[in-house]
Amino acid sequence: MTNEELLTATALNSWKLIIDRIDQNLVPLTGEQLQKQVAPDKNRLFYLLGHLTAIHDRLFPLLGLGERLYPELDEPYITNPDRKLADPVSASDLKKAWTEVNSKLTAAFEKFTPEEWLQKHTAVSDEDFAKDPTRNRFAVVMSRTNHAAFHTGQAVLAK
Amino acid sequence: MTNEELLTATALNSWKLIIDRIDQNLVPLTGEQLQKQVAPDKNRLFYLLGHLTAIHDRLFPLLGLGERLYPELDEPYITNPDRKLADPVSASDLKKAWTEVNSKLTAAFEKFTPEEWLQKHTAVSDEDFAKDPTRNRFAVVMSRTNHAAFHTGQAVLAK
């Protein structure tokens, strides 16, 4: 492996580790268990799983990987706080959506060459990217990995 | 910047972002505010700050950057759960330790070349590193970045 390949493989491994941790902590839970809040008056596990699914689903267009799969999750799990809207999906459909979104993303990431990791994401203009080439796909995926770790830390409190 | 430099700069930025977030969320708190638990029967903010300081302090020997600064934090904040031992430091000394440890680490990371990022960490043998070259400094710092994000997600619940 070249140095570039080692660096991107390490970051991809970090992404996979947090996805695995959520797979192990949240996906096996029943619909009733997902209704539990991480702390009094804080988000339900169901909301956190919906939020992470919606945020990751947004990566398809952001990274130039195609259309979103579940845009309907934005309104209840990004735009609005928990319990403002009724859940539009069942627990089992939400878990399926989580798994599908992340399987497809990980499969796409595994095919990226270092040059493809360093391409600009679609929310930055050519001019701005020329000024700051760190606004690339690699930065976006590292940021989402940290975001997932942040909410996983909250989710484990409900155990 | 070369591709390698862009990749390592992006990861370093991710580390700095989470350190900044903790600087903003925990360091301004009073000793009394740091006694707050993130949720009923869960860790105090003081414990989380001690834990993160101790874990980051361990990076000095692990990354070959020299001796530890605060080994006495391991016993109360890594080996034992919260409130098992009395806090051996005041809030103001703990905040100073946090800031010193991370300032020194970040200054060292900023000087790493891509080759230096890819050197093995000191807890892996030459033989094992030859088999798996992803057991490098870069992987360790990404892992600690995610660990810090995990506990930051918990700390913000105490707000």
PDB file of C-alpha atoms in Angstrom:
ATOM      1  CA  MET A   1       0.000   0.000   0.000  1.00  0.00           C
ATOM      2  CA  THR A   2       1.153   3.544  -0.671  1.00  0.00           C
ATOM      3  CA  ASN A   3       1.164   6.120   2.113  1.00  0.00           C
ATOM      4  CA  GLU A   4      -1.984   7.671   0.669  1.00  0.00           C
ATOM      5  CA  GLU A   5      -3.727   4.317   0.638  1.00  0.00           C
ATOM      6  CA  LEU A   6      -2.678   3.621   4.229  1.00  0.00           C
ATOM      7  CA  LEU A   7      -4.079   6.961   5.383  1.00  0.00           C
ATOM      8  CA  THR A   8      -7.422   6.486   3.644  1.00  0.00           C
ATOM      9  CA  ALA A   9      -7.679   2.834   4.759  1.00  0.00           C
ATOM     10  CA  THR A  10      -7.178   3.944   8.365  1.00  0.00           C
ATOM     11  CA  ALA A  11      -9.921   6.546   8.121  1.00  0.00           C
ATOM     12  CA  LEU A  12     -12.284   4.083   6.460  1.00  0.00           C
ATOM     13  CA  ASN A  13     -11.613   1.648   9.280  1.00  0.00           C
ATOM     14  CA  SER A  14     -12.572   4.338  11.775  1.00  0.00           C
ATOM     15  CA  TRP A  15     -15.893   4.868   9.939  1.00  0.00           C
ATOM     16  CA  LYS A  16     -16.587   1.117   9.932  1.00  0.00           C
ATOM     17  CA  LEU A  17     -15.864   0.820  13.657  1.00  0.00           C
ATOM     18  CA  ILE A  18     -18.483   3.367  14.630  1.00  0.00           C
ATOM     19  CA  ILE A  19     -21.065   1.925  12.236  1.00  0.00           C
ATOM     20  CA  ASP A  20     -20.413  -1.526  13.760  1.00  0.00           C
ATOM     21  CA  ARG A  21     -20.821  -0.136  17.244  1.00  0.00           C
ATOM     22  CA  ILE A  22     -24.217   1.337  16.370  1.00  0.00           C
ATOM     23  CA  ASP A  23     -25.176  -1.905  14.620  1.00  0.00           C
ATOM     24  CA  GLN A  24     -24.402  -3.739  17.847  1.00  0.00           C
ATOM     25  CA  ASN A  25     -25.950  -1.233  20.255  1.00  0.00           C
ATOM     26  CA  LEU A  26     -29.106  -0.045  18.521  1.00  0.00           C
ATOM     27  CA  VAL A  27     -30.095  -2.438  15.751  1.00  0.00           C
ATOM     28  CA  PRO A  28     -30.786  -5.431  18.062  1.00  0.00           C
ATOM     29  CA  LEU A  29     -33.208  -3.397  20.222  1.00  0.00           C
ATOM     30  CA  THR A  30     -36.973  -3.910  20.050  1.00  0.00           C
ATOM     31  CA  GLY A  31     -39.336  -1.110  19.094  1.00  0.00           C
ATOM     32  CA  GLU A  32     -40.162  -0.684  22.765  1.00  0.00           C
ATOM     33  CA  GLN A  33     -36.520  -0.514  23.805  1.00  0.00           C
ATOM     34  CA  LEU A  34     -35.873   2.131  21.150  1.00  0.00           C
ATOM     35  CA  GLN A  35     -38.485   4.339  22.829  1.00  0.00           C
ATOM     36  CA  LYS A  36     -36.193   4.756  25.829  1.00  0.00           C
ATOM     37  CA  GLN A  37     -34.658   8.196  26.322  1.00  0.00           C
ATOM     38  CA  VAL A  38     -30.888   8.527  26.807  1.00  0.00           C
ATOM     39  CA  ALA A  39     -31.583  10.662  29.892  1.00  0.00           C
ATOM     40  CA  PRO A  40     -34.685  12.360  31.357  1.00  0.00           C
ATOM     41  CA  ASP A  41     -36.171  14.771  28.794  1.00  0.00           C
ATOM     42  CA  LYS A  42     -33.445  13.951  26.271  1.00  0.00           C
ATOM     43  CA  ASN A  43     -33.688  12.230  22.880  1.00  0.00           C
ATOM     44  CA  ARG A  44     -35.108   8.745  22.493  1.00  0.00           C
ATOM     45  CA  LEU A  45     -32.884   6.065  20.978  1.00  0.00           C
ATOM     46  CA  PHE A  46     -35.412   5.935  18.125  1.00  0.00           C
ATOM     47  CA  TYR A  47     -34.777   9.609  17.396  1.00  0.00           C
ATOM     48  CA  LEU A  48     -30.992   9.162  17.485  1.00  0.00           C
ATOM     49  CA  LEU A  49     -31.209   6.252  15.030  1.00  0.00           C
ATOM     50  CA  GLY A  50     -33.484   8.290  12.762  1.00  0.00           C
ATOM     51  CA  HIS A  51     -31.146  11.284  13.020  1.00  0.00           C
ATOM     52  CA  LEU A  52     -28.039   9.281  12.169  1.00  0.00           C
ATOM     53  CA  THR A  53     -29.810   7.536   9.282  1.00  0.00           C
ATOM     54  CA  ALA A  54     -30.987  10.853   7.824  1.00  0.00           C
ATOM     55  CA  ILE A  55     -27.597  12.565   8.235  1.00  0.00           C
ATOM     56  CA  HIS A  56     -25.815   9.617   6.605  1.00  0.00           C
ATOM     57  CA  ASP A  57     -28.422   9.433   3.832  1.00  0.00           C
ATOM     58  CA  ARG A  58     -27.529  13.031   2.957  1.00  0.00           C
ATOM     59  CA  LEU A  59     -24.018  11.836   2.140  1.00  0.00           C
ATOM     60  CA  PHE A  60     -25.167  10.326  -1.186  1.00  0.00           C
ATOM     61  CA  PRO A  61     -25.711  13.685  -2.920  1.00  0.00           C
ATOM     62  CA  LEU A  62     -23.070  15.485  -0.814  1.00  0.00           C
ATOM     63  CA  LEU A  63     -20.356  13.070  -1.966  1.00  0.00           C
ATOM     64  CA  GLY A  64     -21.663  12.745  -5.522  1.00  0.00           C
ATOM     65  CA  LEU A  65     -22.804   9.158  -5.025  1.00  0.00           C
ATOM     66  CA  GLY A  66     -26.344   9.544  -6.315  1.00  0.00           C
ATOM     67  CA  GLU A  67     -29.820  10.287  -5.040  1.00  0.00           C
ATOM     68  CA  ARG A  68     -30.931  10.011  -1.442  1.00  0.00           C
ATOM     69  CA  LEU A  69     -32.806   6.913  -0.320  1.00  0.00           C
ATOM     70  CA  TYR A  70     -34.853   8.326   2.601  1.00  0.00           C
ATOM     71  CA  PRO A  71     -35.340  12.113   2.304  1.00  0.00           C
ATOM     72  CA  GLU A  72     -38.572  11.783   4.317  1.00  0.00           C
ATOM     73  CA  LEU A  73     -36.490  11.250   7.485  1.00  0.00           C
ATOM     74  CA  ASP A  74     -35.159  14.826   7.493  1.00  0.00           C
ATOM     75  CA  GLU A  75     -38.335  16.483   8.740  1.00  0.00           C
ATOM     76  CA  PRO A  76     -38.861  14.299  11.840  1.00  0.00           C
ATOM     77  CA  TYR A  77     -35.188  13.607  12.690  1.00  0.00           C
ATOM     78  CA  ILE A  78     -33.142  16.632  11.572  1.00  0.00           C
ATOM     79  CA  THR A  79     -35.409  19.659  11.164  1.00  0.00           C
ATOM     80  CA  ASN A  80     -37.470  18.991  14.285  1.00  0.00           C
ATOM     81  CA  PRO A  81     -36.515  17.997  17.826  1.00  0.00           C
ATOM     82  CA  ASP A  82     -37.562  14.649  19.256  1.00  0.00           C
ATOM     83  CA  ARG A  83     -41.292  14.010  19.837  1.00  0.00           C
ATOM     84  CA  LYS A  84     -42.385  17.116  17.911  1.00  0.00           C
ATOM     85  CA  LEU A  85     -43.663  14.941  15.052  1.00  0.00           C
ATOM     86  CA  ALA A  86     -44.948  11.353  15.128  1.00  0.00           C
ATOM     87  CA  ASP A  87     -42.484   8.734  13.901  1.00  0.00           C
ATOM     88  CA  PRO A  88     -43.293   8.159  10.203  1.00  0.00           C
ATOM     89  CA  VAL A  89     -41.637   4.714  10.162  1.00  0.00           C
ATOM     90  CA  SER A  90     -41.795   1.572  12.255  1.00  0.00           C
ATOM     91  CA  ALA A  91     -38.751   0.502  14.280  1.00  0.00           C
ATOM     92  CA  SER A  92     -38.128  -2.383  11.919  1.00  0.00           C
ATOM     93  CA  ASP A  93     -38.280  -0.157   8.824  1.00  0.00           C
ATOM     94  CA  LEU A  94     -35.984   2.394  10.452  1.00  0.00           C
ATOM     95  CA  LYS A  95     -33.428  -0.294  11.273  1.00  0.00           C
ATOM     96  CA  LYS A  96     -33.623  -1.551   7.670  1.00  0.00           C
ATOM     97  CA  ALA A  97     -33.087   1.996   6.383  1.00  0.00           C
ATOM     98  CA  TRP A  98     -30.068   2.483   8.698  1.00  0.00           C
ATOM     99  CA  THR A  99     -28.509  -0.757   7.463  1.00  0.00           C
ATOM    100  CA  GLU A 100     -29.190  -0.073   3.799  1.00  0.00           C
ATOM    101  CA  VAL A 101     -27.833   3.492   3.865  1.00  0.00           C
ATOM    102  CA  ASN A 102     -24.617   2.534   5.621  1.00  0.00           C
ATOM    103  CA  SER A 103     -23.994  -0.639   3.606  1.00  0.00           C
ATOM    104  CA  LYS A 104     -24.253   1.327   0.373  1.00  0.00           C
ATOM    105  CA  LEU A 105     -22.059   4.156   1.666  1.00  0.00           C
ATOM    106  CA  THR A 106     -19.365   1.808   2.962  1.00  0.00           C
ATOM    107  CA  ALA A 107     -19.332  -0.123  -0.326  1.00  0.00           C
ATOM    108  CA  ALA A 108     -18.825   3.159  -2.211  1.00  0.00           C
ATOM    109  CA  PHE A 109     -16.093   4.357   0.185  1.00  0.00           C
ATOM    110  CA  GLU A 110     -14.210   1.086  -0.255  1.00  0.00           C
ATOM    111  CA  LYS A 111     -13.868   1.805  -3.973  1.00  0.00           C
ATOM    112  CA  PHE A 112     -12.540   5.370  -3.559  1.00  0.00           C
ATOM    113  CA  THR A 113      -8.938   5.891  -4.599  1.00  0.00           C
ATOM    114  CA  PRO A 114      -6.963   8.497  -2.582  1.00  0.00           C
ATOM    115  CA  GLU A 115      -7.597  10.972  -5.422  1.00  0.00           C
ATOM    116  CA  GLU A 116     -11.332  10.309  -5.223  1.00  0.00           C
ATOM    117  CA  TRP A 117     -11.291  10.802  -1.434  1.00  0.00           C
ATOM    118  CA  LEU A 118      -9.693  14.193  -2.045  1.00  0.00           C
ATOM    119  CA  GLN A 119     -12.287  15.391  -4.549  1.00  0.00           C
ATOM    120  CA  LYS A 120     -14.442  18.271  -3.438  1.00  0.00           C
ATOM    121  CA  HIS A 121     -17.821  17.618  -1.887  1.00  0.00           C
ATOM    122  CA  THR A 122     -20.819  19.013  -3.750  1.00  0.00           C
ATOM    123  CA  ALA A 123     -21.677  21.742  -1.208  1.00  0.00           C
ATOM    124  CA  VAL A 124     -18.483  23.704  -1.917  1.00  0.00           C
ATOM    125  CA  SER A 125     -17.950  25.818  -5.039  1.00  0.00           C
ATOM    126  CA  ASP A 126     -14.974  25.337  -7.363  1.00  0.00           C
ATOM    127  CA  GLU A 127     -13.611  28.728  -6.264  1.00  0.00           C
ATOM    128  CA  ASP A 128     -13.848  27.964  -2.559  1.00  0.00           C
ATOM    129  CA  PHE A 129     -12.382  24.506  -3.071  1.00  0.00           C
ATOM    130  CA  ALA A 130      -9.414  26.020  -4.907  1.00  0.00           C
ATOM    131  CA  LYS A 131      -8.796  28.219  -1.848  1.00  0.00           C
ATOM    132  CA  ASP A 132      -9.308  25.386   0.666  1.00  0.00           C
ATOM    133  CA  PRO A 133      -8.692  21.888  -0.725  1.00  0.00           C
ATOM    134  CA  THR A 134      -9.428  20.313   2.672  1.00  0.00           C
ATOM    135  CA  ARG A 135     -13.149  20.714   1.881  1.00  0.00           C
ATOM    136  CA  ASN A 136     -13.103  17.261   0.379  1.00  0.00           C
ATOM    137  CA  ARG A 137     -14.929  13.948   0.749  1.00  0.00           C
ATOM    138  CA  PHE A 138     -12.355  12.686   3.232  1.00  0.00           C
ATOM    139  CA  ALA A 139     -13.078  15.596   5.585  1.00  0.00           C
ATOM    140  CA  VAL A 140     -16.833  15.025   5.292  1.00  0.00           C
ATOM    141  CA  VAL A 141     -16.599  11.332   6.196  1.00  0.00           C
ATOM    142  CA  MET A 142     -14.282  12.035   9.137  1.00  0.00           C
ATOM    143  CA  SER A 143     -16.745  14.640  10.357  1.00  0.00           C
ATOM    144  CA  ARG A 144     -19.680  12.215  10.108  1.00  0.00           C
ATOM    145  CA  THR A 145     -17.637   9.541  11.899  1.00  0.00           C
ATOM    146  CA  ASN A 146     -17.141  11.915  14.821  1.00  0.00           C
ATOM    147  CA  HIS A 147     -20.793  12.940  14.728  1.00  0.00           C
ATOM    148  CA  ALA A 148     -21.808   9.261  14.950  1.00  0.00           C
ATOM    149  CA  ALA A 149     -19.396   8.726  17.871  1.00  0.00           C
ATOM    150  CA  PHE A 150     -20.875  11.776  19.635  1.00  0.00           C
ATOM    151  CA  HIS A 151     -24.412  10.329  19.524  1.00  0.00           C
ATOM    152  CA  THR A 152     -23.238   6.787  20.285  1.00  0.00           C
ATOM    153  CA  GLY A 153     -21.803   8.115  23.545  1.00  0.00           C
ATOM    154  CA  GLN A 154     -25.316   9.329  24.362  1.00  0.00           C
ATOM    155  CA  ALA A 155     -27.039   6.133  23.231  1.00  0.00           C
ATOM    156  CA  VAL A 156     -25.007   3.891  25.545  1.00  0.00           C
ATOM    157  CA  LEU A 157     -26.292   5.863  28.552  1.00  0.00           C
ATOM    158  CA  ALA A 158     -29.740   4.297  28.028  1.00  0.00           C
ATOM    159  CA  LYS A 159     -28.396   0.795  28.770  1.00  0.00           C
TER     160      LYS A 159
ATOM    161  CA  MET B   1       0.168  20.361  -0.470  1.00  0.00           C
ATOM    162  CA  THR B   2       0.659  16.767  -1.559  1.00  0.00           C
ATOM    163  CA  ASN B   3      -2.214  14.278  -1.258  1.00  0.00           C
ATOM    164  CA  GLU B   4      -0.571  12.779   1.825  1.00  0.00           C
ATOM    165  CA  GLU B   5      -0.291  16.188   3.436  1.00  0.00           C
ATOM    166  CA  LEU B   6      -3.921  16.973   2.646  1.00  0.00           C
ATOM    167  CA  LEU B   7      -5.074  13.727   4.242  1.00  0.00           C
ATOM    168  CA  THR B   8      -3.068  14.233   7.429  1.00  0.00           C
ATOM    169  CA  ALA B   9      -4.033  17.927   7.630  1.00  0.00           C
ATOM    170  CA  THR B  10      -7.702  16.939   7.445  1.00  0.00           C
ATOM    171  CA  ALA B  11      -7.338  14.404  10.263  1.00  0.00           C
ATOM    172  CA  LEU B  12      -5.408  16.886  12.417  1.00  0.00           C
ATOM    173  CA  ASN B  13      -8.204  19.382  11.873  1.00  0.00           C
ATOM    174  CA  SER B  14     -10.693  16.809  13.116  1.00  0.00           C
ATOM    175  CA  TRP B  15      -8.625  16.334  16.305  1.00  0.00           C
ATOM    176  CA  LYS B  16      -8.437  20.099  16.856  1.00  0.00           C
ATOM    177  CA  LEU B  17     -12.197  20.500  16.416  1.00  0.00           C
ATOM    178  CA  ILE B  18     -13.043  18.064  19.191  1.00  0.00           C
ATOM    179  CA  ILE B  19     -10.403  19.512  21.537  1.00  0.00           C
ATOM    180  CA  ASP B  20     -11.866  22.973  20.879  1.00  0.00           C
ATOM    181  CA  ARG B  21     -15.360  21.708  21.603  1.00  0.00           C
ATOM    182  CA  ILE B  22     -14.267  20.325  24.973  1.00  0.00           C
ATOM    183  CA  ASP B  23     -12.346  23.536  25.669  1.00  0.00           C
ATOM    184  CA  GLN B  24     -15.557  25.449  25.093  1.00  0.00           C
ATOM    185  CA  ASN B  25     -17.922  23.084  26.912  1.00  0.00           C
ATOM    186  CA  LEU B  26     -15.989  21.935  29.978  1.00  0.00           C
ATOM    187  CA  VAL B  27     -13.061  24.262  30.655  1.00  0.00           C
ATOM    188  CA  PRO B  28     -15.223  27.348  31.413  1.00  0.00           C
ATOM    189  CA  LEU B  29     -17.242  25.477  34.070  1.00  0.00           C
ATOM    190  CA  THR B  30     -16.767  26.088  37.785  1.00  0.00           C
ATOM    191  CA  GLY B  31     -15.722  23.326  40.169  1.00  0.00           C
ATOM    192  CA  GLU B  32     -19.323  23.062  41.289  1.00  0.00           C
ATOM    193  CA  GLN B  33     -20.652  22.818  37.738  1.00  0.00           C
ATOM    194  CA  LEU B  34     -18.134  20.061  36.977  1.00  0.00           C
ATOM    195  CA  GLN B  35     -19.685  17.983  39.787  1.00  0.00           C
ATOM    196  CA  LYS B  36     -22.854  17.629  37.741  1.00  0.00           C
ATOM    197  CA  GLN B  37     -23.579  14.136  36.370  1.00  0.00           C
ATOM    198  CA  VAL B  38     -24.369  13.725  32.673  1.00  0.00           C
ATOM    199  CA  ALA B  39     -27.454  11.709  33.664  1.00  0.00           C
ATOM    200  CA  PRO B  40     -28.744  10.169  36.930  1.00  0.00           C
ATOM    201  CA  ASP B  41     -26.146   7.706  38.287  1.00  0.00           C
ATOM    202  CA  LYS B  42     -23.808   8.356  35.356  1.00  0.00           C
ATOM    203  CA  ASN B  43     -20.365   9.976  35.268  1.00  0.00           C
ATOM    204  CA  ARG B  44     -19.739  13.473  36.558  1.00  0.00           C
ATOM    205  CA  LEU B  45     -18.325  16.038  34.120  1.00  0.00           C
ATOM    206  CA  PHE B  46     -15.278  16.157  36.418  1.00  0.00           C
ATOM    207  CA  TYR B  47     -14.728  12.433  35.859  1.00  0.00           C
ATOM    208  CA  LEU B  48     -15.089  12.769  32.082  1.00  0.00           C
ATOM    209  CA  LEU B  49     -12.543  15.587  32.016  1.00  0.00           C
ATOM    210  CA  GLY B  50     -10.154  13.542  34.173  1.00  0.00           C
ATOM    211  CA  HIS B  51     -10.701  10.494  31.955  1.00  0.00           C
ATOM    212  CA  LEU B  52     -10.031  12.365  28.724  1.00  0.00           C
ATOM    213  CA  THR B  53      -6.965  14.070  30.209  1.00  0.00           C
ATOM    214  CA  ALA B  54      -5.518  10.732  31.383  1.00  0.00           C
ATOM    215  CA  ILE B  55      -6.244   8.945  28.082  1.00  0.00           C
ATOM    216  CA  HIS B  56      -4.672  11.778  26.085  1.00  0.00           C
ATOM    217  CA  ASP B  57      -1.689  11.950  28.472  1.00  0.00           C
ATOM    218  CA  ARG B  58      -1.006   8.299  27.628  1.00  0.00           C
ATOM    219  CA  LEU B  59      -0.429   9.357  24.026  1.00  0.00           C
ATOM    220  CA  PHE B  60       3.017  10.782  24.868  1.00  0.00           C
ATOM    221  CA  PRO B  61       4.681   7.376  25.391  1.00  0.00           C
ATOM    222  CA  LEU B  62       2.322   5.583  22.977  1.00  0.00           C
ATOM    223  CA  LEU B  63       3.318   7.869  20.106  1.00  0.00           C
ATOM    224  CA  GLY B  64       6.975   8.102  21.119  1.00  0.00           C
ATOM    225  CA  LEU B  65       6.691  11.749  22.168  1.00  0.00           C
ATOM    226  CA  GLY B  66       8.250  11.414  25.619  1.00  0.00           C
ATOM    227  CA  GLU B  67       7.211  10.832  29.194  1.00  0.00           C
ATOM    228  CA  ARG B  68       3.734  11.279  30.569  1.00  0.00           C
ATOM    229  CA  LEU B  69       2.864  14.467  32.431  1.00  0.00           C
ATOM    230  CA  TYR B  70       0.066  13.219  34.733  1.00  0.00           C
ATOM    231  CA  PRO B  71       0.266   9.439  35.339  1.00  0.00           C
ATOM    232  CA  GLU B  72      -1.478   9.923  38.692  1.00  0.00           C
ATOM    233  CA  LEU B  73      -4.762  10.511  36.843  1.00  0.00           C
ATOM    234  CA  ASP B  74      -5.000   6.883  35.643  1.00  0.00           C
ATOM    235  CA  GLU B  75      -6.041   5.366  38.960  1.00  0.00           C
ATOM    236  CA  PRO B  76      -9.028   7.667  39.654  1.00  0.00           C
ATOM    237  CA  TYR B  77     -10.127   8.278  36.046  1.00  0.00           C
ATOM    238  CA  ILE B  78      -9.280   5.154  34.022  1.00  0.00           C
ATOM    239  CA  THR B  79      -8.807   2.187  36.354  1.00  0.00           C
ATOM    240  CA  ASN B  80     -11.729   3.026  38.624  1.00  0.00           C
ATOM    241  CA  PRO B  81     -15.294   4.126  37.899  1.00  0.00           C
ATOM    242  CA  ASP B  82     -16.527   7.546  38.943  1.00  0.00           C
ATOM    243  CA  ARG B  83     -16.803   8.324  42.672  1.00  0.00           C
ATOM    244  CA  LYS B  84     -14.891   5.187  43.737  1.00  0.00           C
ATOM    245  CA  LEU B  85     -11.875   7.322  44.717  1.00  0.00           C
ATOM    246  CA  ALA B  86     -11.726  10.918  45.872  1.00  0.00           C
ATOM    247  CA  ASP B  87     -10.606  13.421  43.240  1.00  0.00           C
ATOM    248  CA  PRO B  88      -6.852  13.915  43.738  1.00  0.00           C
ATOM    249  CA  VAL B  89      -6.824  17.300  41.972  1.00  0.00           C
ATOM    250  CA  SER B  90      -8.804  20.508  42.183  1.00  0.00           C
ATOM    251  CA  ALA B  91     -11.009  21.545  39.269  1.00  0.00           C
ATOM    252  CA  SER B  92      -8.626  24.330  38.367  1.00  0.00           C
ATOM    253  CA  ASP B  93      -5.592  22.006  38.358  1.00  0.00           C
ATOM    254  CA  LEU B  94      -7.474  19.444  36.264  1.00  0.00           C
ATOM    255  CA  LYS B  95      -8.422  22.081  33.717  1.00  0.00           C
ATOM    256  CA  LYS B  96      -4.776  23.209  33.580  1.00  0.00           C
ATOM    257  CA  ALA B  97      -3.650  19.601  33.063  1.00  0.00           C
ATOM    258  CA  TRP B  98      -6.186  19.108  30.248  1.00  0.00           C
ATOM    259  CA  THR B  99      -4.988  22.257  28.499  1.00  0.00           C
ATOM    260  CA  GLU B 100      -1.291  21.462  28.908  1.00  0.00           C
ATOM    261  CA  VAL B 101      -1.587  17.870  27.691  1.00  0.00           C
ATOM    262  CA  ASN B 102      -3.556  18.785  24.584  1.00  0.00           C
ATOM    263  CA  SER B 103      -1.503  21.869  23.708  1.00  0.00           C
ATOM    264  CA  LYS B 104       1.671  19.792  23.763  1.00  0.00           C
ATOM    265  CA  LEU B 105       0.124  16.946  21.783  1.00  0.00           C
ATOM    266  CA  THR B 106      -1.296  19.254  19.125  1.00  0.00           C
ATOM    267  CA  ALA B 107       2.047  21.066  18.770  1.00  0.00           C
ATOM    268  CA  ALA B 108       3.773  17.694  18.231  1.00  0.00           C
ATOM    269  CA  PHE B 109       1.139  16.519  15.726  1.00  0.00           C
ATOM    270  CA  GLU B 110       1.521  19.720  13.715  1.00  0.00           C
ATOM    271  CA  LYS B 111       5.163  18.856  13.098  1.00  0.00           C
ATOM    272  CA  PHE B 112       4.565  15.268  11.921  1.00  0.00           C
ATOM    273  CA  THR B 113       5.292  14.595   8.264  1.00  0.00           C
ATOM    274  CA  PRO B 114       3.045  12.000   6.560  1.00  0.00           C
ATOM    275  CA  GLU B 115       5.848   9.446   7.053  1.00  0.00           C
ATOM    276  CA  GLU B 116       5.956  10.249  10.757  1.00  0.00           C
ATOM    277  CA  TRP B 117       2.172   9.877  11.026  1.00  0.00           C
ATOM    278  CA  LEU B 118       2.530   6.418   9.513  1.00  0.00           C
ATOM    279  CA  GLN B 119       5.206   5.214  11.940  1.00  0.00           C
ATOM    280  CA  LYS B 120       4.172   2.450  14.273  1.00  0.00           C
ATOM    281  CA  HIS B 121       2.904   3.245  17.741  1.00  0.00           C
ATOM    282  CA  THR B 122       4.960   1.882  20.634  1.00  0.00           C
ATOM    283  CA  ALA B 123       2.399  -0.720  21.774  1.00  0.00           C
ATOM    284  CA  VAL B 124       2.789  -2.801  18.596  1.00  0.00           C
ATOM    285  CA  SER B 125       5.797  -5.055  17.891  1.00  0.00           C
ATOM    286  CA  ASP B 126       7.898  -4.750  14.735  1.00  0.00           C
ATOM    287  CA  GLU B 127       6.583  -8.129  13.575  1.00  0.00           C
ATOM    288  CA  ASP B 128       2.928  -7.231  14.066  1.00  0.00           C
ATOM    289  CA  PHE B 129       3.444  -3.857  12.450  1.00  0.00           C
ATOM    290  CA  ALA B 130       5.004  -5.521   9.401  1.00  0.00           C
ATOM    291  CA  LYS B 131       1.825  -7.616   9.077  1.00  0.00           C
ATOM    292  CA  ASP B 132      -0.533  -4.701   9.688  1.00  0.00           C
ATOM    293  CA  PRO B 133       0.911  -1.257   8.865  1.00  0.00           C
ATOM    294  CA  THR B 134      -2.376   0.446   9.802  1.00  0.00           C
ATOM    295  CA  ARG B 135      -1.325   0.135  13.468  1.00  0.00           C
ATOM    296  CA  ASN B 136       0.286   3.535  13.207  1.00  0.00           C
ATOM    297  CA  ARG B 137       0.174   6.912  14.926  1.00  0.00           C
ATOM    298  CA  PHE B 138      -2.463   8.178  12.518  1.00  0.00           C
ATOM    299  CA  ALA B 139      -4.839   5.364  13.519  1.00  0.00           C
ATOM    300  CA  VAL B 140      -4.250   6.059  17.214  1.00  0.00           C
ATOM    301  CA  VAL B 141      -5.039   9.765  16.926  1.00  0.00           C
ATOM    302  CA  MET B 142      -8.178   9.087  14.881  1.00  0.00           C
ATOM    303  CA  SER B 143      -9.285   6.607  17.508  1.00  0.00           C
ATOM    304  CA  ARG B 144      -8.728   9.113  20.333  1.00  0.00           C
ATOM    305  CA  THR B 145     -10.584  11.777  18.345  1.00  0.00           C
ATOM    306  CA  ASN B 146     -13.623   9.496  18.151  1.00  0.00           C
ATOM    307  CA  HIS B 147     -13.276   8.597  21.829  1.00  0.00           C
ATOM    308  CA  ALA B 148     -13.289  12.286  22.730  1.00  0.00           C
ATOM    309  CA  ALA B 149     -16.371  12.851  20.536  1.00  0.00           C
ATOM    310  CA  PHE B 150     -18.108   9.916  22.254  1.00  0.00           C
ATOM    311  CA  HIS B 151     -17.685  11.466  25.713  1.00  0.00           C
ATOM    312  CA  THR B 152     -18.426  14.988  24.483  1.00  0.00           C
ATOM    313  CA  GLY B 153     -21.825  13.728  23.351  1.00  0.00           C
ATOM    314  CA  GLN B 154     -22.403  12.668  26.959  1.00  0.00           C
ATOM    315  CA  ALA B 155     -21.042  15.865  28.482  1.00  0.00           C
ATOM    316  CA  VAL B 156     -23.430  18.120  26.546  1.00  0.00           C
ATOM    317  CA  LEU B 157     -26.396  16.310  28.147  1.00  0.00           C
ATOM    318  CA  ALA B 158     -25.535  17.951  31.474  1.00  0.00           C
ATOM    319  CA  LYS B 159     -26.276  21.409  30.071  1.00  0.00           C
TER     320      LYS B 159
END
